[in-house]
């Protein structure tokens, strides 16, 4: 079956660094995505990993280890506006383009 | 970047009526679009894959006669919730596959449609 696990909730302080982990077990693997979703809004794309290693995009970085079925999203210099849900999603196939989503991690940034 | 437009953003209907939601890809063609449903505090669940010019592919447990999908052009897919019931109340989100700067196929999401069935 398909299984993607993330912590349900996390809390961090403004200006700090937070790491959101994601583990996955899927029938195939064609890349892992991180999306940000504010309450009542559509998800927005943050990052994509298909090879092992770290991808950095400004304050956000994402890491992938395919052998371990593991990824994390690292958020630096946290801002209040970073309070949102962060969704880990796996593309199991290159043919369909569909994504399988984890339950999402709700991050609350406190002053 | 790629933009997906979804309409309406909110709809309230009576039980037993049908509701149509439109999803348009702006400035790019999408032969494939995806329809997701999201219940409160839950993640996105894929309902179906909409294929331009052919029948949609539904995920297990999704009733194809209840959730009608039409993808008549390369920029438009519609989802019709037929004979809606209160348990169909949810956030429906469409997405289309676009290509980011690195060439990766990235799903771009519409703004979502919140359906409330009374």
PDB file of C-alpha atoms in Angstrom:
ATOM      1  CA  UNK A   1       0.000   0.000   0.000  1.00  0.00           C
ATOM      2  CA  UNK A   2       0.870   3.650   0.053  1.00  0.00           C
ATOM      3  CA  UNK A   3       1.837   5.279   3.325  1.00  0.00           C
ATOM      4  CA  UNK A   4       3.211   8.724   4.056  1.00  0.00           C
ATOM      5  CA  UNK A   5       3.785   9.809   7.656  1.00  0.00           C
ATOM      6  CA  UNK A   6       4.360  13.242   9.101  1.00  0.00           C
ATOM      7  CA  UNK A   7       3.949  14.662  12.591  1.00  0.00           C
ATOM      8  CA  UNK A   8       0.518  16.167  13.070  1.00  0.00           C
ATOM      9  CA  UNK A   9       1.544  19.370  14.802  1.00  0.00           C
ATOM     10  CA  UNK A  10       4.675  21.339  15.610  1.00  0.00           C
ATOM     11  CA  UNK A  11       5.340  24.583  17.400  1.00  0.00           C
ATOM     12  CA  UNK A  12       8.358  26.830  16.977  1.00  0.00           C
ATOM     13  CA  UNK A  13       9.494  30.332  17.871  1.00  0.00           C
ATOM     14  CA  UNK A  14       9.807  33.251  15.494  1.00  0.00           C
ATOM     15  CA  UNK A  15      13.369  33.511  14.197  1.00  0.00           C
ATOM     16  CA  UNK A  16      14.198  29.885  14.994  1.00  0.00           C
ATOM     17  CA  UNK A  17      14.756  26.865  12.748  1.00  0.00           C
ATOM     18  CA  UNK A  18      12.309  23.978  12.454  1.00  0.00           C
ATOM     19  CA  UNK A  19      12.595  20.619  10.723  1.00  0.00           C
ATOM     20  CA  UNK A  20       9.509  18.749   9.555  1.00  0.00           C
ATOM     21  CA  UNK A  21      10.088  15.071   8.854  1.00  0.00           C
ATOM     22  CA  UNK A  22       8.331  12.819   6.397  1.00  0.00           C
ATOM     23  CA  UNK A  23       8.689   9.079   5.889  1.00  0.00           C
ATOM     24  CA  UNK A  24       7.129   7.223   3.024  1.00  0.00           C
ATOM     25  CA  UNK A  25       6.429   3.735   1.723  1.00  0.00           C
ATOM     26  CA  UNK A  26       4.998   3.737  -1.777  1.00  0.00           C
ATOM     27  CA  UNK A  27       4.706   1.284  -4.634  1.00  0.00           C
ATOM     28  CA  UNK A  28       6.974   3.436  -6.762  1.00  0.00           C
ATOM     29  CA  UNK A  29       8.926   6.655  -6.471  1.00  0.00           C
ATOM     30  CA  UNK A  30       9.257   9.466  -8.960  1.00  0.00           C
ATOM     31  CA  UNK A  31       9.925  12.370  -6.648  1.00  0.00           C
ATOM     32  CA  UNK A  32       8.867  13.960  -3.375  1.00  0.00           C
ATOM     33  CA  UNK A  33       7.178  17.323  -3.042  1.00  0.00           C
ATOM     34  CA  UNK A  34       6.575  19.737  -0.213  1.00  0.00           C
ATOM     35  CA  UNK A  35       3.609  22.078  -0.300  1.00  0.00           C
ATOM     36  CA  UNK A  36       2.509  24.834   2.054  1.00  0.00           C
ATOM     37  CA  UNK A  37      -1.169  25.302   2.767  1.00  0.00           C
ATOM     38  CA  UNK A  38      -2.715  28.109   4.761  1.00  0.00           C
ATOM     39  CA  UNK A  39      -6.115  27.437   6.290  1.00  0.00           C
ATOM     40  CA  UNK A  40      -8.885  27.520   3.712  1.00  0.00           C
ATOM     41  CA  UNK A  41      -6.519  28.021   0.820  1.00  0.00           C
ATOM     42  CA  UNK A  42      -5.016  25.827  -1.876  1.00  0.00           C
ATOM     43  CA  UNK A  43      -1.569  24.295  -1.425  1.00  0.00           C
ATOM     44  CA  UNK A  44       1.379  26.130  -2.915  1.00  0.00           C
ATOM     45  CA  UNK A  45       4.508  24.406  -4.158  1.00  0.00           C
ATOM     46  CA  UNK A  46       7.640  24.721  -2.040  1.00  0.00           C
ATOM     47  CA  UNK A  47      10.162  22.149  -3.190  1.00  0.00           C
ATOM     48  CA  UNK A  48      10.851  18.990  -5.147  1.00  0.00           C
ATOM     49  CA  UNK A  49      13.427  16.254  -4.584  1.00  0.00           C
ATOM     50  CA  UNK A  50      14.025  13.295  -6.831  1.00  0.00           C
ATOM     51  CA  UNK A  51      17.699  12.587  -6.075  1.00  0.00           C
ATOM     52  CA  UNK A  52      19.297  12.130  -2.664  1.00  0.00           C
ATOM     53  CA  UNK A  53      20.563  15.245  -0.986  1.00  0.00           C
ATOM     54  CA  UNK A  54      19.631  18.735   0.002  1.00  0.00           C
ATOM     55  CA  UNK A  55      17.812  21.280  -2.134  1.00  0.00           C
ATOM     56  CA  UNK A  56      17.954  24.851  -0.878  1.00  0.00           C
ATOM     57  CA  UNK A  57      15.564  27.642  -1.784  1.00  0.00           C
ATOM     58  CA  UNK A  58      16.036  30.724   0.310  1.00  0.00           C
ATOM     59  CA  UNK A  59      14.794  30.113   3.845  1.00  0.00           C
ATOM     60  CA  UNK A  60      13.433  26.696   2.878  1.00  0.00           C
ATOM     61  CA  UNK A  61      15.469  23.548   2.269  1.00  0.00           C
ATOM     62  CA  UNK A  62      14.379  20.000   1.602  1.00  0.00           C
ATOM     63  CA  UNK A  63      16.331  16.798   2.010  1.00  0.00           C
ATOM     64  CA  UNK A  64      15.760  13.348   0.562  1.00  0.00           C
ATOM     65  CA  UNK A  65      17.143   9.897   1.295  1.00  0.00           C
ATOM     66  CA  UNK A  66      15.570   7.380  -1.058  1.00  0.00           C
ATOM     67  CA  UNK A  67      17.171   4.369   0.612  1.00  0.00           C
ATOM     68  CA  UNK A  68      15.594   5.357   3.921  1.00  0.00           C
ATOM     69  CA  UNK A  69      12.296   6.542   2.485  1.00  0.00           C
ATOM     70  CA  UNK A  70      12.824   9.791   4.336  1.00  0.00           C
ATOM     71  CA  UNK A  71      12.622  13.492   3.694  1.00  0.00           C
ATOM     72  CA  UNK A  72      12.600  16.634   5.748  1.00  0.00           C
ATOM     73  CA  UNK A  73      11.684  20.249   5.173  1.00  0.00           C
ATOM     74  CA  UNK A  74      13.863  22.777   6.979  1.00  0.00           C
ATOM     75  CA  UNK A  75      12.552  26.260   7.621  1.00  0.00           C
ATOM     76  CA  UNK A  76      15.031  28.885   8.776  1.00  0.00           C
ATOM     77  CA  UNK A  77      14.498  32.327  10.283  1.00  0.00           C
ATOM     78  CA  UNK A  78      10.903  31.523  10.997  1.00  0.00           C
ATOM     79  CA  UNK A  79       8.333  34.243  10.487  1.00  0.00           C
ATOM     80  CA  UNK A  80       4.806  34.455  11.812  1.00  0.00           C
ATOM     81  CA  UNK A  81       3.470  34.041   8.277  1.00  0.00           C
ATOM     82  CA  UNK A  82       5.078  30.591   8.135  1.00  0.00           C
ATOM     83  CA  UNK A  83       2.289  29.316  10.370  1.00  0.00           C
ATOM     84  CA  UNK A  84       0.549  26.883   8.044  1.00  0.00           C
ATOM     85  CA  UNK A  85       0.194  23.219   7.183  1.00  0.00           C
ATOM     86  CA  UNK A  86       3.076  21.599   5.367  1.00  0.00           C
ATOM     87  CA  UNK A  87       2.204  18.696   3.135  1.00  0.00           C
ATOM     88  CA  UNK A  88       4.623  15.998   2.073  1.00  0.00           C
ATOM     89  CA  UNK A  89       3.611  14.301  -1.171  1.00  0.00           C
ATOM     90  CA  UNK A  90       5.091  11.498  -3.243  1.00  0.00           C
ATOM     91  CA  UNK A  91       4.742  10.899  -6.948  1.00  0.00           C
ATOM     92  CA  UNK A  92       4.643   7.113  -7.266  1.00  0.00           C
ATOM     93  CA  UNK A  93       4.817   7.032 -11.031  1.00  0.00           C
ATOM     94  CA  UNK A  94       6.196   9.110 -13.856  1.00  0.00           C
ATOM     95  CA  UNK A  95       3.285   8.159 -16.060  1.00  0.00           C
ATOM     96  CA  UNK A  96       0.292   9.504 -14.200  1.00  0.00           C
ATOM     97  CA  UNK A  97       1.549  12.682 -12.567  1.00  0.00           C
ATOM     98  CA  UNK A  98      -0.692  12.153  -9.547  1.00  0.00           C
ATOM     99  CA  UNK A  99       0.531  12.767  -6.022  1.00  0.00           C
ATOM    100  CA  UNK A 100      -0.131  10.927  -2.787  1.00  0.00           C
ATOM    101  CA  UNK A 101      -0.262  13.267   0.177  1.00  0.00           C
ATOM    102  CA  UNK A 102       0.639  12.796   3.787  1.00  0.00           C
ATOM    103  CA  UNK A 103      -1.725  14.077   6.457  1.00  0.00           C
ATOM    104  CA  UNK A 104       0.141  17.353   6.730  1.00  0.00           C
ATOM    105  CA  UNK A 105       1.992  18.984   9.618  1.00  0.00           C
ATOM    106  CA  UNK A 106       0.401  22.052  11.168  1.00  0.00           C
ATOM    107  CA  UNK A 107       3.151  24.434  12.202  1.00  0.00           C
ATOM    108  CA  UNK A 108       2.436  27.191  14.665  1.00  0.00           C
ATOM    109  CA  UNK A 109       5.018  29.947  14.942  1.00  0.00           C
ATOM    110  CA  UNK A 110       4.925  31.863  18.212  1.00  0.00           C
ATOM    111  CA  UNK A 111       6.428  35.269  18.945  1.00  0.00           C
TER     112      UNK A 111
ATOM    113  CA  UNK B   1       4.300  30.753 -13.405  1.00  0.00           C
ATOM    114  CA  UNK B   2       1.481  28.370 -14.190  1.00  0.00           C
ATOM    115  CA  UNK B   3      -1.905  29.375 -12.830  1.00  0.00           C
ATOM    116  CA  UNK B   4      -4.973  27.248 -12.296  1.00  0.00           C
ATOM    117  CA  UNK B   5      -8.277  29.010 -11.861  1.00  0.00           C
ATOM    118  CA  UNK B   6     -11.128  27.317 -10.019  1.00  0.00           C
ATOM    119  CA  UNK B   7     -14.730  28.491  -9.766  1.00  0.00           C
ATOM    120  CA  UNK B   8     -16.807  28.917  -7.684  1.00  0.00           C
ATOM    121  CA  UNK B   9     -14.762  29.402  -4.540  1.00  0.00           C
ATOM    122  CA  UNK B  10     -17.751  28.806  -2.307  1.00  0.00           C
ATOM    123  CA  UNK B  11     -21.104  27.213  -2.972  1.00  0.00           C
ATOM    124  CA  UNK B  12     -24.011  26.359  -0.743  1.00  0.00           C
ATOM    125  CA  UNK B  13     -26.724  24.091  -2.076  1.00  0.00           C
ATOM    126  CA  UNK B  14     -29.700  22.118  -0.919  1.00  0.00           C
ATOM    127  CA  UNK B  15     -29.552  18.385  -0.482  1.00  0.00           C
ATOM    128  CA  UNK B  16     -30.437  16.560  -3.672  1.00  0.00           C
ATOM    129  CA  UNK B  17     -29.259  19.240  -6.073  1.00  0.00           C
ATOM    130  CA  UNK B  18     -26.226  19.116  -8.349  1.00  0.00           C
ATOM    131  CA  UNK B  19     -23.250  21.421  -8.268  1.00  0.00           C
ATOM    132  CA  UNK B  20     -20.694  22.048 -10.992  1.00  0.00           C
ATOM    133  CA  UNK B  21     -17.127  23.178 -10.278  1.00  0.00           C
ATOM    134  CA  UNK B  22     -14.863  24.429 -13.045  1.00  0.00           C
ATOM    135  CA  UNK B  23     -11.089  24.185 -13.231  1.00  0.00           C
ATOM    136  CA  UNK B  24      -9.143  26.095 -15.875  1.00  0.00           C
ATOM    137  CA  UNK B  25      -5.458  26.141 -16.691  1.00  0.00           C
ATOM    138  CA  UNK B  26      -4.398  29.670 -17.630  1.00  0.00           C
ATOM    139  CA  UNK B  27      -1.566  30.210 -20.103  1.00  0.00           C
ATOM    140  CA  UNK B  28      -0.819  26.525 -20.431  1.00  0.00           C
ATOM    141  CA  UNK B  29      -2.487  23.403 -21.707  1.00  0.00           C
ATOM    142  CA  UNK B  30      -3.284  20.554 -19.372  1.00  0.00           C
ATOM    143  CA  UNK B  31      -4.110  17.209 -20.907  1.00  0.00           C
ATOM    144  CA  UNK B  32      -4.427  15.850 -17.403  1.00  0.00           C
ATOM    145  CA  UNK B  33      -6.005  17.435 -14.368  1.00  0.00           C
ATOM    146  CA  UNK B  34      -6.553  15.996 -10.921  1.00  0.00           C
ATOM    147  CA  UNK B  35      -9.454  16.423  -8.533  1.00  0.00           C
ATOM    148  CA  UNK B  36      -8.797  16.218  -4.804  1.00  0.00           C
ATOM    149  CA  UNK B  37     -11.084  16.416  -1.811  1.00  0.00           C
ATOM    150  CA  UNK B  38     -10.053  17.649   1.606  1.00  0.00           C
ATOM    151  CA  UNK B  39     -12.095  17.256   4.773  1.00  0.00           C
ATOM    152  CA  UNK B  40     -11.365  19.534   7.746  1.00  0.00           C
ATOM    153  CA  UNK B  41      -7.961  18.953   9.315  1.00  0.00           C
ATOM    154  CA  UNK B  42      -7.214  16.144   6.878  1.00  0.00           C
ATOM    155  CA  UNK B  43      -4.934  15.924   3.912  1.00  0.00           C
ATOM    156  CA  UNK B  44      -5.817  15.927   0.260  1.00  0.00           C
ATOM    157  CA  UNK B  45      -7.330  12.730  -1.076  1.00  0.00           C
ATOM    158  CA  UNK B  46      -7.178  12.130  -4.802  1.00  0.00           C
ATOM    159  CA  UNK B  47     -10.636  11.499  -6.226  1.00  0.00           C
ATOM    160  CA  UNK B  48      -9.981  11.152  -9.927  1.00  0.00           C
ATOM    161  CA  UNK B  49      -7.693  11.913 -12.814  1.00  0.00           C
ATOM    162  CA  UNK B  50      -9.315  13.912 -15.575  1.00  0.00           C
ATOM    163  CA  UNK B  51      -8.057  13.140 -19.084  1.00  0.00           C
ATOM    164  CA  UNK B  52      -8.745  15.460 -22.006  1.00  0.00           C
ATOM    165  CA  UNK B  53     -10.854  13.741 -24.621  1.00  0.00           C
ATOM    166  CA  UNK B  54     -11.322  10.496 -22.708  1.00  0.00           C
ATOM    167  CA  UNK B  55     -12.951   9.102 -19.600  1.00  0.00           C
ATOM    168  CA  UNK B  56     -11.738  10.078 -16.178  1.00  0.00           C
ATOM    169  CA  UNK B  57      -9.932   7.569 -14.000  1.00  0.00           C
ATOM    170  CA  UNK B  58     -11.452   7.284 -10.546  1.00  0.00           C
ATOM    171  CA  UNK B  59      -9.715   6.233  -7.356  1.00  0.00           C
ATOM    172  CA  UNK B  60     -11.002   3.301  -5.405  1.00  0.00           C
ATOM    173  CA  UNK B  61     -14.106   4.113  -3.423  1.00  0.00           C
ATOM    174  CA  UNK B  62     -15.077   7.174  -5.470  1.00  0.00           C
ATOM    175  CA  UNK B  63     -18.447   6.842  -7.208  1.00  0.00           C
ATOM    176  CA  UNK B  64     -18.072   7.855 -10.835  1.00  0.00           C
ATOM    177  CA  UNK B  65     -21.824   8.313 -11.273  1.00  0.00           C
ATOM    178  CA  UNK B  66     -21.936  10.715  -8.367  1.00  0.00           C
ATOM    179  CA  UNK B  67     -18.850  12.742  -9.248  1.00  0.00           C
ATOM    180  CA  UNK B  68     -19.071  13.414 -12.962  1.00  0.00           C
ATOM    181  CA  UNK B  69     -15.914  14.684 -14.601  1.00  0.00           C
ATOM    182  CA  UNK B  70     -15.713  16.230 -18.028  1.00  0.00           C
ATOM    183  CA  UNK B  71     -12.479  17.370 -19.654  1.00  0.00           C
ATOM    184  CA  UNK B  72     -13.658  18.665 -22.998  1.00  0.00           C
ATOM    185  CA  UNK B  73     -10.747  20.958 -23.795  1.00  0.00           C
ATOM    186  CA  UNK B  74      -7.055  21.305 -23.009  1.00  0.00           C
ATOM    187  CA  UNK B  75      -7.746  24.080 -20.527  1.00  0.00           C
ATOM    188  CA  UNK B  76     -10.980  23.114 -18.812  1.00  0.00           C
ATOM    189  CA  UNK B  77     -12.113  20.285 -16.559  1.00  0.00           C
ATOM    190  CA  UNK B  78     -15.397  20.244 -14.672  1.00  0.00           C
ATOM    191  CA  UNK B  79     -16.507  18.261 -11.654  1.00  0.00           C
ATOM    192  CA  UNK B  80     -20.231  17.867 -11.077  1.00  0.00           C
ATOM    193  CA  UNK B  81     -21.390  16.601  -7.710  1.00  0.00           C
ATOM    194  CA  UNK B  82     -24.747  15.037  -8.466  1.00  0.00           C
ATOM    195  CA  UNK B  83     -27.549  14.668  -5.936  1.00  0.00           C
ATOM    196  CA  UNK B  84     -25.397  16.252  -3.274  1.00  0.00           C
ATOM    197  CA  UNK B  85     -25.827  15.261   0.363  1.00  0.00           C
ATOM    198  CA  UNK B  86     -24.478  16.845   3.547  1.00  0.00           C
ATOM    199  CA  UNK B  87     -21.670  14.273   3.721  1.00  0.00           C
ATOM    200  CA  UNK B  88     -20.408  15.639   0.389  1.00  0.00           C
ATOM    201  CA  UNK B  89     -19.653  18.936   2.070  1.00  0.00           C
ATOM    202  CA  UNK B  90     -15.922  19.383   1.658  1.00  0.00           C
ATOM    203  CA  UNK B  91     -13.145  21.409   0.090  1.00  0.00           C
ATOM    204  CA  UNK B  92     -12.671  20.338  -3.528  1.00  0.00           C
ATOM    205  CA  UNK B  93      -9.374  21.257  -5.162  1.00  0.00           C
ATOM    206  CA  UNK B  94      -8.299  20.749  -8.735  1.00  0.00           C
ATOM    207  CA  UNK B  95      -4.756  20.680  -9.996  1.00  0.00           C
ATOM    208  CA  UNK B  96      -2.896  20.479 -13.251  1.00  0.00           C
ATOM    209  CA  UNK B  97       0.598  19.368 -14.084  1.00  0.00           C
ATOM    210  CA  UNK B  98       2.945  22.120 -15.173  1.00  0.00           C
ATOM    211  CA  UNK B  99       6.704  22.261 -15.514  1.00  0.00           C
ATOM    212  CA  UNK B 100       8.861  24.320 -13.162  1.00  0.00           C
ATOM    213  CA  UNK B 101      12.147  25.952 -14.092  1.00  0.00           C
ATOM    214  CA  UNK B 102      14.113  22.767 -13.517  1.00  0.00           C
ATOM    215  CA  UNK B 103      11.841  20.741 -15.751  1.00  0.00           C
ATOM    216  CA  UNK B 104      10.172  18.897 -12.909  1.00  0.00           C
ATOM    217  CA  UNK B 105       6.489  18.205 -13.284  1.00  0.00           C
ATOM    218  CA  UNK B 106       4.867  20.176 -10.496  1.00  0.00           C
ATOM    219  CA  UNK B 107       1.214  20.109  -9.639  1.00  0.00           C
ATOM    220  CA  UNK B 108      -0.296  23.565  -9.563  1.00  0.00           C
ATOM    221  CA  UNK B 109      -3.467  23.814  -7.531  1.00  0.00           C
ATOM    222  CA  UNK B 110      -6.564  25.880  -7.990  1.00  0.00           C
ATOM    223  CA  UNK B 111      -7.807  27.974  -5.077  1.00  0.00           C
ATOM    224  CA  UNK B 112     -10.345  25.324  -4.142  1.00  0.00           C
ATOM    225  CA  UNK B 113     -14.109  25.240  -3.904  1.00  0.00           C
ATOM    226  CA  UNK B 114     -15.772  24.913  -0.552  1.00  0.00           C
ATOM    227  CA  UNK B 115     -19.040  23.052  -0.912  1.00  0.00           C
ATOM    228  CA  UNK B 116     -21.652  23.135   1.823  1.00  0.00           C
ATOM    229  CA  UNK B 117     -24.717  20.964   1.370  1.00  0.00           C
ATOM    230  CA  UNK B 118     -27.643  21.848   3.602  1.00  0.00           C
TER     231      UNK B 118
END
